[in-house]
Coordinates of C-alpha atoms in Angstrom, one line a residue:
M338 CA -12.4 -42.8 5.5
V339 CA -8.9 -43.3 6.8
G340 CA -8.3 -41.4 10.2
M341 CA -5.4 -40.7 12.4
R342 CA -5.9 -43.8 14.6
D343 CA -5.6 -45.9 11.3
V344 CA -2.1 -43.9 10.6
A345 CA -1.0 -44.9 14.3
R346 CA -1.9 -48.5 14.0
A347 CA 0.0 -48.8 10.8
A348 CA 3.0 -47.2 12.1
G349 CA 2.9 -48.7 15.6
V350 CA 2.9 -45.6 17.3
S351 CA 0.5 -43.3 19.4
I352 CA -2.3 -40.9 18.0
S353 CA -0.5 -38.4 20.0
T354 CA 2.8 -38.8 17.9
V355 CA 0.9 -39.0 14.5
S356 CA -0.7 -35.6 15.6
L357 CA 2.9 -34.1 16.3
V358 CA 4.2 -35.4 12.9
V359 CA 1.2 -33.9 11.1
N360 CA 1.0 -30.4 13.1
G361 CA 4.7 -30.1 13.1
N362 CA 4.5 -29.2 16.8
G363 CA 6.9 -30.8 19.6
Y364 CA 9.7 -33.4 19.1
V365 CA 9.4 -36.6 17.4
S366 CA 12.7 -38.7 16.1
D367 CA 13.6 -38.8 12.7
E368 CA 12.8 -42.6 12.6
M369 CA 9.2 -42.0 14.1
K370 CA 8.6 -39.4 11.2
A371 CA 9.6 -41.6 8.7
R372 CA 7.2 -44.5 10.3
V373 CA 4.4 -42.1 10.3
R374 CA 4.9 -40.4 7.0
S375 CA 5.4 -44.0 5.3
A376 CA 2.0 -45.1 6.9
M377 CA 0.3 -41.9 5.7
E378 CA 1.4 -42.6 2.3
D379 CA 0.5 -46.3 2.1
L380 CA -2.8 -45.4 3.8
N381 CA -3.6 -42.4 1.5
Y382 CA -4.1 -40.5 4.4
I383 CA -4.9 -36.9 4.0
P384 CA -4.9 -34.7 7.2
N385 CA -8.1 -32.6 8.3
E386 CA -7.1 -29.2 7.3
L387 CA -9.7 -27.8 9.4
A388 CA -8.7 -29.9 12.5
R389 CA -5.2 -29.0 12.1
N390 CA -5.8 -25.3 12.1
L391 CA -8.2 -25.5 15.0
Y392 CA -5.2 -27.3 17.0
R393 CA -2.9 -24.8 15.8
N394 CA -5.3 -21.9 16.2
R395 CA -4.2 -20.9 12.7
T396 CA -5.6 -20.6 9.3
D397 CA -2.8 -19.6 7.1
I398 CA -5.2 -17.3 5.3
I399 CA -4.7 -13.7 5.2
G400 CA -7.1 -11.1 3.8
V401 CA -5.9 -8.3 1.5
I402 CA -8.2 -5.5 0.9
V403 CA -8.0 -3.1 -2.1
P404 CA -10.3 -0.8 -3.4
T405 CA -10.1 -2.8 -7.1
I406 CA -8.0 -5.0 -9.1
R407 CA -8.8 -3.0 -12.5
H408 CA -6.3 -0.5 -11.8
P409 CA -2.8 -1.5 -13.0
F410 CA -1.1 -0.4 -9.5
F411 CA -3.5 -2.7 -7.4
A412 CA -3.2 -5.5 -10.0
T413 CA 0.6 -5.4 -9.8
L414 CA 0.9 -5.1 -5.9
T415 CA -1.8 -7.8 -5.3
A416 CA 0.0 -10.4 -7.6
S417 CA 3.4 -9.5 -5.8
L418 CA 1.9 -9.9 -2.5
Q419 CA 0.3 -13.1 -3.3
R420 CA 3.6 -14.6 -4.5
V421 CA 5.4 -13.1 -1.1
L422 CA 2.5 -14.6 1.2
Y423 CA 2.3 -18.2 -0.7
E424 CA 6.1 -18.3 0.0
H425 CA 5.7 -17.9 3.6
G426 CA 2.8 -20.6 3.6
F427 CA -0.2 -18.4 3.8
R428 CA -3.2 -18.4 1.1
T429 CA -4.7 -15.1 0.4
I430 CA -8.6 -13.9 0.1
L431 CA -8.6 -11.0 -2.1
C432 CA -11.3 -8.3 -1.5
S433 CA -11.7 -5.5 -4.1
T434 CA -14.2 -3.2 -2.3
V435 CA -15.5 -1.6 -5.2
D436 CA -15.2 -4.4 -7.8
V437 CA -18.0 -6.6 -5.7
N438 CA -19.5 -3.5 -4.1
Q439 CA -18.6 -4.7 -0.6
D440 CA -17.3 -2.7 2.5
V441 CA -14.5 -4.1 4.5
D442 CA -17.0 -5.3 7.5
Q443 CA -17.5 -8.8 6.4
Y444 CA -13.5 -9.2 6.4
V445 CA -12.9 -7.7 9.5
D446 CA -15.7 -10.1 10.9
M447 CA -14.0 -13.1 9.8
L448 CA -10.8 -11.7 11.3
R449 CA -12.4 -11.4 14.7
R450 CA -14.0 -15.0 14.3
H451 CA -10.4 -16.4 13.6
M452 CA -11.4 -17.3 10.0
M453 CA -8.2 -15.7 8.8
D454 CA -4.9 -14.9 10.5
G455 CA -4.7 -11.2 9.5
I456 CA -5.8 -8.4 7.3
I457 CA -3.4 -6.2 4.8
M458 CA -5.5 -3.2 4.5
G459 CA -4.9 -1.4 1.2
A460 CA -8.1 0.6 0.6
H461 CA -9.2 3.9 1.6
T462 CA -11.6 4.1 4.9
T463 CA -13.3 6.7 6.6
Y464 CA -13.6 4.6 10.0
P465 CA -11.9 6.1 12.8
A466 CA -9.1 4.6 14.6
S467 CA -10.8 3.3 17.4
Y468 CA -12.6 0.9 15.1
W469 CA -9.5 -0.9 13.7
T470 CA -7.4 -0.7 17.2
S471 CA -10.5 -2.4 18.8
I472 CA -10.1 -5.7 16.6
G473 CA -7.2 -6.7 18.4
R474 CA -6.0 -9.2 15.8
P475 CA -2.9 -8.7 13.2
L476 CA -3.4 -5.8 10.8
V477 CA -1.0 -4.0 8.6
A478 CA -1.9 -1.1 6.5
F479 CA -0.5 0.1 3.1
D480 CA -0.1 3.5 2.1
R481 CA -2.8 4.4 4.8
Y482 CA -2.9 5.4 8.5
L483 CA -5.4 3.0 10.6
G484 CA -4.7 3.7 14.1
P485 CA -1.8 3.8 16.9
G486 CA 0.4 0.6 17.1
I487 CA -0.9 -0.7 13.5
P488 CA 2.4 -1.0 11.1
V489 CA 2.5 1.0 8.0
V490 CA 4.3 0.2 5.0
A491 CA 4.5 3.2 2.5
S492 CA 6.2 4.6 -0.5
D493 CA 8.4 8.0 0.1
H494 CA 6.0 10.1 -1.8
E495 CA 7.2 13.2 -0.5
G496 CA 10.6 12.1 -1.9
G497 CA 8.7 11.1 -5.0
G498 CA 7.2 14.5 -5.2
R499 CA 10.5 16.1 -5.1
S500 CA 11.9 14.2 -7.9
V501 CA 9.1 15.1 -10.3
A502 CA 9.5 18.8 -9.2
E503 CA 13.1 18.5 -10.1
I504 CA 12.6 17.2 -13.3
L505 CA 10.1 19.8 -14.3
L506 CA 12.0 22.6 -13.0
K507 CA 15.1 21.5 -14.6
S508 CA 13.0 21.5 -18.0
K509 CA 11.6 24.8 -17.4
A510 CA 8.1 23.6 -17.3
R511 CA 5.7 26.9 -16.9
H512 CA 2.4 25.5 -16.4
V513 CA 1.8 22.0 -14.6
V514 CA -1.4 20.0 -14.4
M515 CA -1.7 17.1 -12.0
I516 CA -4.6 14.7 -12.6
G517 CA -5.5 12.4 -9.7
G518 CA -8.0 11.3 -7.4
P519 CA -10.8 13.0 -5.2
R520 CA -9.3 16.1 -3.5
E521 CA -11.5 15.6 -0.3
Q522 CA -8.9 12.5 0.3
F523 CA -6.2 15.1 1.0
H524 CA -7.9 16.2 4.3
D525 CA -10.0 13.3 5.6
M526 CA -9.0 13.4 9.4
P527 CA -10.8 16.0 11.8
Q528 CA -8.8 18.9 12.7
S529 CA -8.4 20.1 16.3
G530 CA -11.8 21.4 17.7
G531 CA -13.4 19.8 14.7
K532 CA -11.8 22.4 12.2
R533 CA -11.6 21.1 8.8
R534 CA -9.5 22.7 6.0
A535 CA -11.6 24.5 3.3
K536 CA -11.9 22.8 -0.1
G537 CA -9.4 23.4 -2.6
E538 CA -6.9 24.5 0.4
V539 CA -3.7 22.7 -0.8
R540 CA -0.6 24.1 0.3
L541 CA 1.8 22.0 2.1
R542 CA 2.4 23.8 5.4
R543 CA 4.2 21.9 7.9
G544 CA 2.4 23.1 11.1
R545 CA 1.2 20.6 14.1
N546 CA -1.9 20.2 12.7
D547 CA -1.0 20.3 8.9
L548 CA -1.0 16.5 8.6
D549 CA -4.6 15.5 8.5
T550 CA -4.9 12.6 6.2
T551 CA -5.1 8.9 6.6
F552 CA -3.6 8.6 3.0
P553 CA 0.1 9.1 2.7
T554 CA 0.0 9.0 -1.1
V555 CA -1.2 12.5 -1.3
R556 CA 2.0 13.9 -0.2
Y557 CA 3.4 13.6 -3.4
Y558 CA 1.2 16.0 -5.0
L559 CA 1.3 18.4 -2.0
T560 CA 4.9 18.1 -2.4
L561 CA 4.9 19.1 -5.8
E562 CA 2.5 21.8 -5.5
H563 CA 4.8 23.3 -2.6
E564 CA 8.0 23.0 -4.9
L565 CA 6.2 24.7 -7.9
D566 CA 4.7 27.4 -5.3
R567 CA 8.4 28.1 -4.1
V568 CA 9.5 29.1 -7.6
G569 CA 6.4 30.7 -9.0
V570 CA 5.5 27.9 -11.6
R571 CA 1.6 27.8 -12.3
Y572 CA -0.1 24.7 -11.4
E573 CA -3.7 23.0 -11.8
Y574 CA -5.1 20.0 -10.0
I575 CA -7.8 18.0 -11.7
E576 CA -9.7 15.5 -10.4
A577 CA -10.2 12.2 -12.4
G578 CA -12.8 10.6 -10.1
A579 CA -12.3 7.7 -8.0
V580 CA -9.6 5.2 -8.1
E581 CA -11.7 2.7 -10.1
S582 CA -13.0 5.2 -12.6
L583 CA -10.3 4.5 -15.4
E584 CA -12.7 6.4 -17.8
G585 CA -12.5 9.5 -15.6
Y586 CA -8.8 9.9 -16.4
A587 CA -9.8 9.8 -20.1
R588 CA -12.2 12.6 -19.5
A589 CA -9.6 15.0 -17.5
V590 CA -7.1 14.4 -20.1
N591 CA -9.5 15.7 -22.7
H592 CA -10.5 18.4 -20.3
V593 CA -6.9 19.8 -20.1
L594 CA -5.9 19.5 -23.6
D595 CA -9.3 21.2 -24.6
F596 CA -9.2 23.8 -22.1
Y597 CA -5.4 24.6 -20.9
D598 CA -4.1 26.1 -24.1
D599 CA -0.7 26.8 -22.3
V600 CA -0.3 23.9 -20.3
D601 CA 2.9 22.1 -20.9
A602 CA 3.5 19.1 -18.4
V603 CA 1.1 16.8 -17.0
V604 CA 1.9 14.6 -14.0
S605 CA -0.6 11.8 -13.3
S606 CA -0.6 8.2 -12.6
D607 CA 0.4 5.7 -15.1
I608 CA -3.4 5.3 -16.3
G609 CA -3.6 9.3 -16.7
A610 CA -0.2 9.7 -18.2
A611 CA -1.0 6.8 -20.8
Y612 CA -4.0 8.3 -22.0
C613 CA -2.7 12.1 -22.1
V614 CA 0.4 10.6 -24.2
Q615 CA -2.1 8.9 -26.6
E616 CA -4.5 11.9 -27.0
A617 CA -1.6 14.2 -27.3
I618 CA -0.3 12.1 -30.2
R619 CA -3.8 11.9 -31.8
R620 CA -3.9 15.8 -31.6
G621 CA -0.6 16.3 -33.2
I622 CA 1.1 17.9 -29.9
D623 CA 4.8 17.2 -30.1
I624 CA 6.0 15.3 -27.0
P625 CA 8.1 16.2 -25.2
R626 CA 8.8 19.5 -27.1
D627 CA 5.3 21.0 -26.4
L628 CA 3.9 19.1 -23.6
Q629 CA 5.8 16.6 -21.0
V630 CA 4.3 13.8 -19.5
I631 CA 5.3 12.1 -16.4
A632 CA 3.7 8.9 -14.8
Y633 CA 3.7 8.0 -11.0
D634 CA 3.7 4.3 -10.4
G635 CA 5.9 2.5 -13.0
T636 CA 3.5 -0.5 -13.6
Y637 CA 3.2 -2.4 -16.9
L638 CA 1.1 0.4 -18.4
A639 CA 4.0 2.8 -18.2
D640 CA 5.5 0.9 -21.2
A641 CA 2.2 0.6 -23.2
A642 CA 1.5 4.2 -23.9
G643 CA 3.1 4.5 -27.4
M644 CA 6.1 6.1 -26.0
R645 CA 8.4 5.0 -22.9
L646 CA 6.8 7.1 -19.9
T647 CA 9.2 9.0 -17.8
A648 CA 8.0 7.3 -14.4
L649 CA 8.3 7.5 -10.9
Q650 CA 8.4 3.6 -10.0
Q651 CA 7.3 2.3 -7.1
D652 CA 9.1 -0.8 -5.6
F653 CA 6.1 -3.4 -5.7
D654 CA 8.4 -6.5 -4.8
R655 CA 9.9 -4.4 -1.7
I656 CA 6.7 -3.1 -0.5
A657 CA 5.2 -6.6 -0.8
D658 CA 8.2 -8.3 0.9
L659 CA 7.5 -5.8 3.8
L660 CA 4.0 -6.1 4.1
G661 CA 4.5 -10.0 4.3
K662 CA 7.3 -9.4 7.1
R663 CA 5.1 -7.2 9.2
M664 CA 2.3 -9.6 9.1
I665 CA 4.1 -12.2 10.1
E666 CA 5.4 -10.4 12.9
S667 CA 2.1 -9.4 13.9
I668 CA 1.0 -12.8 13.8
E669 CA 3.9 -14.2 15.7
A670 CA 3.6 -11.5 18.3
G671 CA -0.3 -12.5 18.9
E672 CA 0.8 -16.2 19.4
K673 CA 3.3 -15.1 22.0
G674 CA 0.3 -13.3 24.0
V675 CA 1.6 -9.6 22.9
D676 CA -1.0 -7.1 22.1
V677 CA -0.7 -6.6 18.6
G678 CA -2.9 -3.5 18.9
K679 CA -0.6 -1.8 20.9
T680 CA 2.9 -3.0 19.6
G681 CA 2.2 -4.0 16.0
G682 CA 4.6 -6.6 16.4
V683 CA 7.5 -4.5 14.9
S684 CA 10.8 -2.6 15.8
T685 CA 10.5 1.0 15.7
G686 CA 12.7 4.1 15.2
R687 CA 15.7 2.9 13.2
R688 CA 17.1 2.2 10.0
E689 CA 17.8 -1.6 9.3
D690 CA 20.3 -3.7 6.9
D691 CA 17.5 -3.6 4.3
G692 CA 17.8 0.1 3.7
I693 CA 14.2 0.9 4.7
V694 CA 13.7 3.7 7.0
R695 CA 11.4 3.0 10.0
D696 CA 10.0 5.6 12.0
A697 CA 7.8 5.7 15.0
G698 CA 6.9 9.0 14.9
G699 CA 8.9 12.5 15.2
A700 CA 9.5 15.3 17.2
G701 CA 7.2 18.0 18.9
D702 CA 5.8 19.1 15.5
G703 CA 4.8 15.6 14.9
L704 CA 7.2 14.9 11.7
A705 CA 9.8 12.5 11.3
S706 CA 13.4 13.5 11.2
P707 CA 15.3 13.9 7.6
S708 CA 17.0 10.7 6.4
R709 CA 19.9 11.6 4.7
D710 CA 21.3 7.9 4.1
T711 CA 18.4 6.6 1.8
G712 CA 18.1 9.8 -0.1
S713 CA 14.2 10.2 0.8
G714 CA 14.5 13.2 3.1
F715 CA 11.9 14.6 5.0
Y716 CA 9.0 11.9 5.2
P717 CA 6.2 12.6 7.7
T718 CA 5.3 9.2 8.7
A719 CA 2.1 7.8 9.3
G720 CA 2.6 7.8 13.1
S721 CA 2.7 11.7 12.8
L722 CA -0.8 12.4 11.6
A723 CA -2.9 14.4 13.7
D724 CA -6.3 12.9 14.9
G725 CA -8.6 15.6 17.0
G726 CA -5.2 17.1 18.0
R727 CA -3.4 14.3 19.4
F728 CA 0.0 13.0 17.4
L729 CA -0.7 9.0 17.1
R730 CA 2.6 7.3 17.0
T731 CA 2.9 3.9 14.7
V732 CA 5.6 2.0 12.9
A733 CA 6.0 3.1 9.3
D734 CA 8.4 1.4 6.6
V735 CA 9.2 4.0 3.8
V736 CA 10.2 2.6 0.7
P737 CA 12.2 4.6 -1.7
L738 CA 10.8 5.5 -5.3
H739 CA 13.1 5.0 -8.7
V740 CA 13.3 7.8 -11.3
R741 CA 13.0 6.3 -14.6
I742 CA 13.7 8.9 -17.5
G743 CA 11.7 8.2 -20.6
E744 CA 11.0 9.5 -23.9
T745 CA 8.3 11.8 -22.4
T746 CA 10.2 14.4 -21.0
K747 CA 13.1 17.0 -22.0
A748 CA 16.7 16.2 -21.3
G749 CA 17.7 17.8 -18.1

């Protein structure tokens, strides 16, 4: 087997020079690089990737944890994310926890043992913040709060909720049904003194201990409910089951159409919205005259429902770009000896040239200030969530959503 010593002998250079060329470290003249590369090609030398990574203390592997890739949202996001990471020289280990009936522990263990360079966490977790901050290795959270100092990338779900409300209120909807995941995720962090909200308590109140979820996505439901409450429009929330239970959406849609005779608007993920359109067409319900349908996510499924869905579209490519950027920054911070568990490796509290709002936590009530320049408005960052009465600050990249008006809502 050809080794580095053979390459050095053929190129007439030292082994250390070959090592510098292979690992891309240190200065080597262009002439020396050319000689080494020519010798490598002549000898058909393939660098030992494991040894190279040990030398660099890098694996160039990022773990991406999502609940399932059956769901079109996570399928679309992971496709964009793998492309972004690949363009930056990283390979991806994908863990869909539900699909393989596996918890996150083995991937966290791989990270602790330096078998991966970092983890992008996009699955729901009930681990306390102390579990994640104790890892001391690069972590980036997508649409959830893991702990102080761990960067978060999230869509502006509160802005999305307001946009949905605006569409429905302009069309004079009278009875709105929302179909979504388990309601227990809306309040999964303990309140001060251990008090939890009663099941079914859903109002959006902006008190100090109101933000008690690790899961910012629920803000769109809560904001929509708040806006409907404000003008006295009736609404219901129907659980479709866990995110991987695609069949649960079909059951929920049939339940709504069977038992809510006066429902005139349904809001759900692309899956629920597509099922709703197809079932309404089968039953002879006129869309949008008798029933309006709004999808939240805007994946490819929004164009496969039989009608062009009105949708709140999440910017998957922008989200993926930011997740990749924050991960690379955290890895580089760790290489420089910065405690990534405390800093997250990113800047805070300002808007950068890419138009994304960043916030490191708000004022006394734990809420971020309104952001007029992006149109995203009030957004409570992940850093404003309460954990046992303490407001924990972290970094949040908040990505605006785009409203796409389709055939399933009435003209304004």
